[in-house]
């Protein structure tokens, strides 16, 4: 799979309809792969929205007659640059958030709490945690806390089922 910036470089290098088609194919494969890999959280939604904007610009670009930028002759360079700047700004803000403090919380539900695949009771249960069990919380800013599970997966638990202090046995 192409790195996002490699993909944009390939887009800037389009010289023919065949190479444009190749970039389209790569963009759809890249988008699908990212959608499968991104966690189900607010940051992932923001990235998906930017990706949707990029896809919309590609569709608009191919549907219209080429309109060349007078400065360098590259089709829609300003629109692509705008999207790239937006993506980079978003990626920068996400990397700042990713350095946030990880906190240990304890399960207060008795006898156990469900840990889900996303922040809703309609999401599948990926595991459970026992009363008093310590969990690694990476985001406690909402009603649902985002967890880093021991096996590397991401999970979500309702915040009211957690406490920063260990419950009495």
Short mmCIF file of N, CA and C in Angstrom, two decimals:
data_model
loop_
_atom_site.label_atom_id
_atom_site.label_comp_id
_atom_site.label_asym_id
_atom_site.label_seq_id
_atom_site.Cartn_x
_atom_site.Cartn_y
_atom_site.Cartn_z
N UNK A 1 0.84 -1.18 0.00
CA UNK A 1 0.00 0.00 0.00
C UNK A 1 0.88 1.24 0.00
N UNK A 2 0.52 2.24 -0.80
CA UNK A 2 1.27 3.48 -0.86
C UNK A 2 1.08 4.30 0.41
N UNK A 3 2.15 4.92 0.88
CA UNK A 3 2.08 5.91 1.92
C UNK A 3 1.28 7.10 1.35
N UNK A 4 0.57 7.84 2.21
CA UNK A 4 -0.27 8.94 1.75
C UNK A 4 0.53 9.95 0.93
N UNK A 5 1.72 10.31 1.40
CA UNK A 5 2.52 11.30 0.69
C UNK A 5 3.06 10.73 -0.63
N UNK A 6 3.40 9.44 -0.67
CA UNK A 6 3.79 8.81 -1.94
C UNK A 6 2.63 8.85 -2.92
N UNK A 7 1.43 8.62 -2.40
CA UNK A 7 0.24 8.68 -3.24
C UNK A 7 0.06 10.08 -3.84
N UNK A 8 0.25 11.12 -3.01
CA UNK A 8 0.12 12.48 -3.54
C UNK A 8 1.20 12.78 -4.57
N UNK A 9 2.43 12.30 -4.34
CA UNK A 9 3.48 12.48 -5.34
C UNK A 9 3.09 11.85 -6.66
N UNK A 10 2.51 10.65 -6.59
CA UNK A 10 2.05 9.97 -7.81
C UNK A 10 0.96 10.79 -8.49
N UNK A 11 0.08 11.39 -7.70
CA UNK A 11 -0.99 12.22 -8.27
C UNK A 11 -0.41 13.43 -8.99
N UNK A 12 0.61 14.04 -8.42
CA UNK A 12 1.23 15.20 -9.07
C UNK A 12 1.94 14.82 -10.37
N UNK A 13 2.35 13.56 -10.48
CA UNK A 13 3.10 13.10 -11.66
C UNK A 13 2.22 12.59 -12.79
N UNK A 14 0.90 12.70 -12.66
CA UNK A 14 -0.01 12.19 -13.70
C UNK A 14 0.28 12.91 -15.02
N UNK A 15 0.55 12.11 -16.06
CA UNK A 15 0.84 12.67 -17.38
C UNK A 15 -0.11 12.16 -18.46
N UNK A 16 -0.87 11.11 -18.15
CA UNK A 16 -1.76 10.54 -19.17
C UNK A 16 -3.01 9.99 -18.50
N UNK A 17 -4.02 9.65 -19.32
CA UNK A 17 -5.24 9.06 -18.77
C UNK A 17 -4.95 7.72 -18.12
N UNK A 18 -4.01 6.96 -18.68
CA UNK A 18 -3.67 5.67 -18.08
C UNK A 18 -3.07 5.85 -16.69
N UNK A 19 -2.17 6.82 -16.56
CA UNK A 19 -1.57 7.05 -15.24
C UNK A 19 -2.60 7.62 -14.27
N UNK A 20 -3.57 8.41 -14.78
CA UNK A 20 -4.64 8.90 -13.92
C UNK A 20 -5.47 7.73 -13.41
N UNK A 21 -5.77 6.79 -14.29
CA UNK A 21 -6.53 5.60 -13.89
C UNK A 21 -5.78 4.82 -12.81
N UNK A 22 -4.46 4.68 -12.97
CA UNK A 22 -3.65 3.97 -11.97
C UNK A 22 -3.72 4.67 -10.61
N UNK A 23 -3.69 6.01 -10.64
CA UNK A 23 -3.78 6.77 -9.39
C UNK A 23 -5.15 6.57 -8.75
N UNK A 24 -6.21 6.58 -9.58
CA UNK A 24 -7.55 6.30 -9.04
C UNK A 24 -7.59 4.96 -8.34
N UNK A 25 -7.09 3.94 -9.00
CA UNK A 25 -7.10 2.59 -8.42
C UNK A 25 -6.32 2.58 -7.10
N UNK A 26 -5.16 3.22 -7.09
CA UNK A 26 -4.35 3.27 -5.87
C UNK A 26 -5.08 4.04 -4.77
N UNK A 27 -5.79 5.12 -5.15
CA UNK A 27 -6.50 5.92 -4.14
C UNK A 27 -7.62 5.12 -3.49
N UNK A 28 -8.36 4.36 -4.29
CA UNK A 28 -9.44 3.57 -3.71
C UNK A 28 -8.88 2.46 -2.82
N UNK A 29 -7.80 1.82 -3.25
CA UNK A 29 -7.18 0.78 -2.43
C UNK A 29 -6.65 1.37 -1.13
N UNK A 30 -6.01 2.55 -1.23
CA UNK A 30 -5.45 3.22 -0.05
C UNK A 30 -6.57 3.59 0.92
N UNK A 31 -7.64 4.18 0.39
CA UNK A 31 -8.78 4.57 1.23
C UNK A 31 -9.39 3.36 1.93
N UNK A 32 -9.63 2.29 1.18
CA UNK A 32 -10.25 1.10 1.76
C UNK A 32 -9.37 0.50 2.86
N UNK A 33 -8.06 0.45 2.60
CA UNK A 33 -7.14 -0.11 3.59
C UNK A 33 -7.13 0.73 4.86
N UNK A 34 -7.10 2.06 4.70
CA UNK A 34 -7.11 2.93 5.87
C UNK A 34 -8.41 2.79 6.66
N UNK A 35 -9.53 2.72 5.98
CA UNK A 35 -10.81 2.59 6.67
C UNK A 35 -10.86 1.30 7.48
N UNK A 36 -10.21 0.26 6.99
CA UNK A 36 -10.18 -1.00 7.74
C UNK A 36 -9.26 -0.91 8.95
N UNK A 37 -8.19 -0.13 8.83
CA UNK A 37 -7.18 -0.08 9.90
C UNK A 37 -7.46 0.97 10.96
N UNK A 38 -8.19 2.03 10.62
CA UNK A 38 -8.41 3.10 11.58
C UNK A 38 -9.34 2.65 12.69
N UNK A 39 -9.04 3.06 13.92
CA UNK A 39 -9.95 2.71 15.02
C UNK A 39 -11.26 3.48 14.88
N UNK A 40 -12.25 3.07 15.61
CA UNK A 40 -13.55 3.73 15.58
C UNK A 40 -13.58 4.79 16.68
N UNK A 41 -13.05 5.97 16.38
CA UNK A 41 -13.01 7.04 17.36
C UNK A 41 -13.14 8.38 16.65
N UNK A 42 -13.20 9.46 17.42
CA UNK A 42 -13.39 10.79 16.86
C UNK A 42 -12.27 11.16 15.89
N UNK A 43 -11.02 10.86 16.25
CA UNK A 43 -9.90 11.20 15.38
C UNK A 43 -10.00 10.47 14.05
N UNK A 44 -10.39 9.21 14.08
CA UNK A 44 -10.53 8.44 12.85
C UNK A 44 -11.64 9.03 11.98
N UNK A 45 -12.72 9.49 12.61
CA UNK A 45 -13.80 10.12 11.84
C UNK A 45 -13.28 11.37 11.15
N UNK A 46 -12.47 12.18 11.85
CA UNK A 46 -11.92 13.38 11.24
C UNK A 46 -11.06 13.03 10.03
N UNK A 47 -10.24 11.99 10.16
CA UNK A 47 -9.40 11.57 9.04
C UNK A 47 -10.27 11.07 7.90
N UNK A 48 -11.31 10.31 8.22
CA UNK A 48 -12.21 9.82 7.17
C UNK A 48 -12.87 10.97 6.41
N UNK A 49 -13.23 12.04 7.14
CA UNK A 49 -13.86 13.18 6.48
C UNK A 49 -12.88 13.87 5.53
N UNK A 50 -11.62 13.99 5.94
CA UNK A 50 -10.61 14.56 5.05
C UNK A 50 -10.43 13.66 3.83
N UNK A 51 -10.40 12.34 4.05
CA UNK A 51 -10.24 11.41 2.93
C UNK A 51 -11.42 11.52 1.98
N UNK A 52 -12.61 11.73 2.52
CA UNK A 52 -13.79 11.88 1.66
C UNK A 52 -13.67 13.15 0.83
N UNK A 53 -13.15 14.22 1.44
CA UNK A 53 -12.92 15.48 0.71
C UNK A 53 -11.94 15.24 -0.43
N UNK A 54 -10.86 14.52 -0.14
CA UNK A 54 -9.88 14.21 -1.18
C UNK A 54 -10.52 13.42 -2.32
N UNK A 55 -11.31 12.41 -1.97
CA UNK A 55 -11.97 11.60 -2.99
C UNK A 55 -12.92 12.45 -3.82
N UNK A 56 -13.64 13.37 -3.17
CA UNK A 56 -14.55 14.26 -3.90
C UNK A 56 -13.80 15.15 -4.87
N UNK A 57 -12.65 15.66 -4.45
CA UNK A 57 -11.85 16.49 -5.35
C UNK A 57 -11.36 15.69 -6.55
N UNK A 58 -11.00 14.43 -6.33
CA UNK A 58 -10.55 13.59 -7.45
C UNK A 58 -11.68 13.37 -8.44
N UNK A 59 -12.88 13.12 -7.94
CA UNK A 59 -14.02 12.91 -8.83
C UNK A 59 -14.29 14.18 -9.62
N UNK A 60 -14.28 15.32 -8.94
CA UNK A 60 -14.52 16.59 -9.62
C UNK A 60 -13.45 16.85 -10.67
N UNK A 61 -12.21 16.54 -10.33
CA UNK A 61 -11.11 16.78 -11.26
C UNK A 61 -11.28 15.97 -12.53
N UNK A 62 -11.68 14.71 -12.40
CA UNK A 62 -11.78 13.86 -13.58
C UNK A 62 -13.04 14.15 -14.38
N UNK A 63 -14.09 14.65 -13.73
CA UNK A 63 -15.34 14.90 -14.42
C UNK A 63 -15.31 16.19 -15.24
N UNK A 64 -14.45 17.10 -14.87
CA UNK A 64 -14.39 18.39 -15.55
C UNK A 64 -13.27 18.37 -16.58
N UNK A 65 -13.37 19.29 -17.53
CA UNK A 65 -12.25 19.47 -18.45
C UNK A 65 -11.08 20.01 -17.66
N UNK A 66 -9.87 19.60 -18.01
CA UNK A 66 -8.70 20.10 -17.26
C UNK A 66 -8.64 21.62 -17.25
N UNK A 67 -8.40 22.16 -16.08
CA UNK A 67 -8.24 23.59 -15.91
C UNK A 67 -6.85 23.78 -15.31
N UNK A 68 -5.93 24.27 -16.10
CA UNK A 68 -4.54 24.33 -15.67
C UNK A 68 -4.25 25.57 -14.85
N UNK A 69 -3.43 25.39 -13.86
CA UNK A 69 -2.94 26.49 -13.05
C UNK A 69 -1.92 27.23 -13.92
N UNK A 70 -2.09 28.53 -14.10
CA UNK A 70 -1.22 29.29 -15.00
C UNK A 70 0.23 29.33 -14.54
N UNK A 71 0.47 29.13 -13.27
CA UNK A 71 1.85 29.24 -12.78
C UNK A 71 2.69 28.04 -13.17
N UNK A 72 2.15 26.83 -13.07
CA UNK A 72 2.99 25.67 -13.34
C UNK A 72 2.34 24.62 -14.22
N UNK A 73 1.10 24.83 -14.65
CA UNK A 73 0.47 23.92 -15.59
C UNK A 73 -0.02 22.62 -14.99
N UNK A 74 -0.05 22.50 -13.69
CA UNK A 74 -0.49 21.24 -13.08
C UNK A 74 -1.98 21.34 -12.75
N UNK A 75 -2.72 20.35 -13.17
CA UNK A 75 -4.16 20.34 -13.00
C UNK A 75 -4.52 20.39 -11.51
N UNK A 76 -5.32 21.36 -11.15
CA UNK A 76 -5.88 21.47 -9.80
C UNK A 76 -4.85 21.42 -8.67
N UNK A 77 -3.65 21.91 -8.92
CA UNK A 77 -2.62 21.89 -7.88
C UNK A 77 -3.10 22.62 -6.62
N UNK A 78 -3.77 23.74 -6.77
CA UNK A 78 -4.18 24.51 -5.59
C UNK A 78 -5.17 23.73 -4.73
N UNK A 79 -6.10 23.00 -5.37
CA UNK A 79 -7.06 22.21 -4.60
C UNK A 79 -6.38 21.04 -3.89
N UNK A 80 -5.46 20.40 -4.59
CA UNK A 80 -4.74 19.28 -3.97
C UNK A 80 -3.87 19.79 -2.83
N UNK A 81 -3.22 20.94 -3.03
CA UNK A 81 -2.39 21.53 -1.97
C UNK A 81 -3.25 21.88 -0.76
N UNK A 82 -4.44 22.43 -1.00
CA UNK A 82 -5.35 22.75 0.11
C UNK A 82 -5.66 21.50 0.92
N UNK A 83 -5.99 20.40 0.23
CA UNK A 83 -6.31 19.16 0.93
C UNK A 83 -5.10 18.61 1.67
N UNK A 84 -3.93 18.71 1.05
CA UNK A 84 -2.71 18.23 1.70
C UNK A 84 -2.43 19.04 2.96
N UNK A 85 -2.59 20.37 2.88
CA UNK A 85 -2.39 21.21 4.06
C UNK A 85 -3.36 20.84 5.17
N UNK A 86 -4.62 20.59 4.80
CA UNK A 86 -5.62 20.19 5.79
C UNK A 86 -5.25 18.85 6.42
N UNK A 87 -4.83 17.89 5.59
CA UNK A 87 -4.44 16.58 6.11
C UNK A 87 -3.25 16.70 7.05
N UNK A 88 -2.23 17.49 6.66
CA UNK A 88 -1.05 17.65 7.50
C UNK A 88 -1.39 18.34 8.82
N UNK A 89 -2.28 19.34 8.79
CA UNK A 89 -2.69 20.01 10.02
C UNK A 89 -3.41 19.03 10.94
N UNK A 90 -4.28 18.23 10.35
CA UNK A 90 -5.02 17.24 11.14
C UNK A 90 -4.07 16.19 11.71
N UNK A 91 -3.15 15.71 10.88
CA UNK A 91 -2.19 14.71 11.35
C UNK A 91 -1.33 15.28 12.47
N UNK A 92 -0.95 16.55 12.37
CA UNK A 92 -0.16 17.18 13.42
C UNK A 92 -0.92 17.26 14.73
N UNK A 93 -2.20 17.61 14.66
CA UNK A 93 -2.99 17.70 15.89
C UNK A 93 -3.21 16.32 16.49
N UNK A 94 -3.34 15.30 15.65
CA UNK A 94 -3.52 13.94 16.16
C UNK A 94 -2.26 13.44 16.83
N UNK A 95 -1.08 13.78 16.26
CA UNK A 95 0.15 13.30 16.88
C UNK A 95 0.37 13.98 18.23
N UNK A 96 -0.09 15.23 18.37
CA UNK A 96 0.00 15.88 19.67
C UNK A 96 -0.90 15.19 20.68
N UNK A 97 -2.09 14.80 20.24
CA UNK A 97 -3.01 14.10 21.14
C UNK A 97 -2.47 12.73 21.51
N UNK A 98 -1.76 12.09 20.59
CA UNK A 98 -1.30 10.73 20.86
C UNK A 98 -0.25 10.70 21.96
N UNK A 99 0.36 11.87 22.25
CA UNK A 99 1.34 11.92 23.32
C UNK A 99 0.69 12.22 24.68
N UNK A 100 -0.63 12.22 24.70
CA UNK A 100 -1.34 12.50 25.94
C UNK A 100 -0.98 11.46 27.00
N UNK A 101 -1.17 11.84 28.23
CA UNK A 101 -0.85 10.96 29.34
C UNK A 101 -1.77 9.75 29.36
N UNK A 102 -1.18 8.60 29.51
CA UNK A 102 -1.95 7.36 29.67
C UNK A 102 -2.22 7.21 31.16
N UNK A 103 -3.45 6.89 31.51
CA UNK A 103 -3.86 6.81 32.90
C UNK A 103 -4.38 5.42 33.22
N UNK A 104 -4.08 4.96 34.43
CA UNK A 104 -4.64 3.70 34.90
C UNK A 104 -5.94 3.98 35.64
N UNK A 105 -6.98 3.31 35.22
CA UNK A 105 -8.29 3.37 35.88
C UNK A 105 -8.64 1.96 36.34
N UNK A 106 -9.59 1.89 37.28
CA UNK A 106 -10.02 0.60 37.81
C UNK A 106 -11.50 0.40 37.53
N UNK A 107 -11.86 -0.84 37.25
CA UNK A 107 -13.25 -1.19 36.99
C UNK A 107 -14.01 -1.18 38.31
N UNK A 108 -15.15 -0.47 38.33
CA UNK A 108 -15.98 -0.41 39.54
C UNK A 108 -17.25 -1.25 39.40
N UNK A 109 -17.53 -1.73 38.21
CA UNK A 109 -18.72 -2.56 38.00
C UNK A 109 -18.55 -3.88 38.74
N UNK A 110 -19.66 -4.40 39.24
CA UNK A 110 -19.59 -5.65 39.98
C UNK A 110 -20.58 -6.65 39.39
N UNK A 111 -20.18 -7.78 38.91
CA UNK A 111 -18.86 -8.39 39.05
C UNK A 111 -17.90 -8.06 37.90
N UNK A 112 -18.42 -7.55 36.76
CA UNK A 112 -17.54 -7.26 35.62
C UNK A 112 -18.16 -6.18 34.75
N UNK A 113 -17.35 -5.66 33.81
CA UNK A 113 -17.82 -4.68 32.83
C UNK A 113 -17.47 -5.16 31.44
N UNK A 114 -18.32 -4.84 30.49
CA UNK A 114 -18.06 -5.18 29.09
C UNK A 114 -17.15 -4.13 28.46
N UNK A 115 -16.19 -4.61 27.69
CA UNK A 115 -15.33 -3.73 26.90
C UNK A 115 -15.74 -3.94 25.45
N UNK A 116 -16.04 -2.84 24.78
CA UNK A 116 -16.65 -2.92 23.45
C UNK A 116 -15.70 -2.44 22.35
N UNK A 117 -16.08 -2.76 21.11
CA UNK A 117 -15.26 -2.42 19.94
C UNK A 117 -15.39 -0.96 19.54
N UNK A 118 -16.43 -0.29 19.99
CA UNK A 118 -16.59 1.14 19.75
C UNK A 118 -17.38 1.73 20.91
N UNK A 119 -17.55 3.02 20.89
CA UNK A 119 -18.13 3.73 22.03
C UNK A 119 -19.66 3.76 21.98
N UNK A 120 -20.27 2.59 22.03
CA UNK A 120 -21.74 2.49 22.07
C UNK A 120 -22.12 1.10 22.56
N UNK A 121 -23.26 1.00 23.22
CA UNK A 121 -23.70 -0.31 23.71
C UNK A 121 -24.11 -1.23 22.57
N UNK A 122 -24.33 -0.67 21.39
CA UNK A 122 -24.68 -1.50 20.23
C UNK A 122 -23.45 -2.17 19.61
N UNK A 123 -22.26 -1.77 20.02
CA UNK A 123 -21.03 -2.35 19.47
C UNK A 123 -20.75 -3.70 20.12
N UNK A 124 -20.00 -4.51 19.41
CA UNK A 124 -19.71 -5.86 19.92
C UNK A 124 -18.81 -5.81 21.15
N UNK A 125 -18.97 -6.81 22.01
CA UNK A 125 -18.13 -6.95 23.20
C UNK A 125 -16.86 -7.68 22.79
N UNK A 126 -15.71 -7.04 23.05
CA UNK A 126 -14.44 -7.68 22.67
C UNK A 126 -13.84 -8.47 23.83
N UNK A 127 -14.16 -8.05 25.05
CA UNK A 127 -13.70 -8.75 26.25
C UNK A 127 -14.45 -8.19 27.45
N UNK A 128 -14.16 -8.71 28.61
CA UNK A 128 -14.73 -8.17 29.85
C UNK A 128 -13.59 -7.90 30.82
N UNK A 129 -13.88 -7.07 31.82
CA UNK A 129 -12.90 -6.76 32.87
C UNK A 129 -13.60 -6.92 34.22
N UNK A 130 -12.91 -7.54 35.15
CA UNK A 130 -13.47 -7.83 36.47
C UNK A 130 -13.41 -6.60 37.38
N UNK A 131 -14.27 -6.57 38.37
CA UNK A 131 -14.27 -5.51 39.37
C UNK A 131 -12.87 -5.38 39.97
N UNK A 132 -12.36 -4.14 40.02
CA UNK A 132 -11.04 -3.88 40.58
C UNK A 132 -9.89 -4.03 39.59
N UNK A 133 -10.17 -4.54 38.40
CA UNK A 133 -9.11 -4.74 37.41
C UNK A 133 -8.60 -3.39 36.90
N UNK A 134 -7.28 -3.26 36.80
CA UNK A 134 -6.66 -2.03 36.29
C UNK A 134 -6.66 -2.07 34.76
N UNK A 135 -7.07 -0.95 34.16
CA UNK A 135 -7.08 -0.84 32.70
C UNK A 135 -6.33 0.42 32.28
N UNK A 136 -5.71 0.36 31.11
CA UNK A 136 -4.97 1.49 30.57
C UNK A 136 -5.91 2.34 29.73
N UNK A 137 -6.14 3.58 30.19
CA UNK A 137 -7.04 4.51 29.51
C UNK A 137 -6.20 5.52 28.75
N UNK A 138 -6.45 5.64 27.45
CA UNK A 138 -5.71 6.60 26.63
C UNK A 138 -6.53 7.85 26.33
N UNK A 139 -7.85 7.79 26.53
CA UNK A 139 -8.70 8.98 26.33
C UNK A 139 -9.90 8.87 27.25
N UNK A 140 -9.97 9.80 28.20
CA UNK A 140 -11.09 9.80 29.14
C UNK A 140 -11.91 11.09 29.01
N UNK A 141 -11.92 11.66 27.81
CA UNK A 141 -12.55 12.96 27.61
C UNK A 141 -14.06 12.91 27.38
N UNK A 142 -14.62 11.74 27.19
CA UNK A 142 -16.05 11.66 26.92
C UNK A 142 -16.75 10.70 27.86
N UNK A 143 -17.97 10.34 27.50
CA UNK A 143 -18.74 9.38 28.30
C UNK A 143 -18.16 7.97 28.20
N UNK A 144 -17.48 7.69 27.09
CA UNK A 144 -16.83 6.40 26.88
C UNK A 144 -15.33 6.61 26.93
N UNK A 145 -14.63 5.74 27.65
CA UNK A 145 -13.18 5.83 27.75
C UNK A 145 -12.56 4.89 26.72
N UNK A 146 -11.54 5.41 26.03
CA UNK A 146 -10.81 4.58 25.07
C UNK A 146 -9.69 3.86 25.82
N UNK A 147 -9.61 2.55 25.61
CA UNK A 147 -8.64 1.71 26.32
C UNK A 147 -7.60 1.16 25.37
N UNK A 148 -6.39 0.95 25.87
CA UNK A 148 -5.37 0.20 25.16
C UNK A 148 -5.32 -1.15 25.86
N UNK A 149 -5.81 -2.18 25.18
CA UNK A 149 -5.86 -3.51 25.78
C UNK A 149 -4.48 -4.16 25.74
N UNK A 150 -4.27 -5.15 26.58
CA UNK A 150 -2.96 -5.80 26.69
C UNK A 150 -2.50 -6.43 25.39
N UNK A 151 -3.43 -6.87 24.55
CA UNK A 151 -3.06 -7.50 23.28
C UNK A 151 -2.87 -6.48 22.16
N UNK A 152 -2.91 -5.17 22.50
CA UNK A 152 -2.68 -4.13 21.51
C UNK A 152 -3.93 -3.57 20.87
N UNK A 153 -5.05 -4.24 21.06
CA UNK A 153 -6.30 -3.74 20.48
C UNK A 153 -6.80 -2.53 21.26
N UNK A 154 -7.71 -1.80 20.62
CA UNK A 154 -8.39 -0.69 21.26
C UNK A 154 -9.75 -1.16 21.72
N UNK A 155 -10.17 -0.74 22.90
CA UNK A 155 -11.49 -1.07 23.41
C UNK A 155 -12.11 0.17 24.03
N UNK A 156 -13.39 0.09 24.32
CA UNK A 156 -14.12 1.21 24.91
C UNK A 156 -14.97 0.71 26.07
N UNK A 157 -15.03 1.52 27.12
CA UNK A 157 -15.82 1.18 28.29
C UNK A 157 -16.55 2.45 28.76
N UNK A 158 -17.77 2.28 29.23
CA UNK A 158 -18.53 3.43 29.75
C UNK A 158 -17.77 4.03 30.93
N UNK A 159 -17.58 5.34 30.90
CA UNK A 159 -16.80 6.02 31.93
C UNK A 159 -17.32 5.84 33.34
N UNK A 160 -18.64 5.72 33.49
CA UNK A 160 -19.20 5.59 34.84
C UNK A 160 -18.85 4.25 35.49
N UNK A 161 -18.28 3.33 34.72
CA UNK A 161 -17.87 2.03 35.26
C UNK A 161 -16.41 2.01 35.70
N UNK A 162 -15.77 3.20 35.68
CA UNK A 162 -14.33 3.30 35.97
C UNK A 162 -14.08 4.32 37.07
N UNK A 163 -12.94 4.15 37.76
CA UNK A 163 -12.51 5.10 38.78
C UNK A 163 -10.99 5.14 38.78
N UNK A 164 -10.44 6.30 39.13
CA UNK A 164 -8.99 6.40 39.22
C UNK A 164 -8.47 5.78 40.52
N UNK A 165 -9.36 5.49 41.43
CA UNK A 165 -8.96 4.81 42.67
C UNK A 165 -9.49 3.38 42.67
N UNK A 166 -8.68 2.49 43.18
CA UNK A 166 -9.05 1.07 43.22
C UNK A 166 -10.24 0.89 44.18
N UNK A 167 -11.28 0.18 43.74
CA UNK A 167 -12.44 -0.03 44.63
C UNK A 167 -12.06 -0.98 45.77
N UNK A 168 -12.78 -0.85 46.88
CA UNK A 168 -12.57 -1.77 48.02
C UNK A 168 -12.99 -3.16 47.62
N UNK A 169 -12.24 -4.14 48.07
CA UNK A 169 -12.55 -5.54 47.74
C UNK A 169 -13.77 -6.03 48.47
#
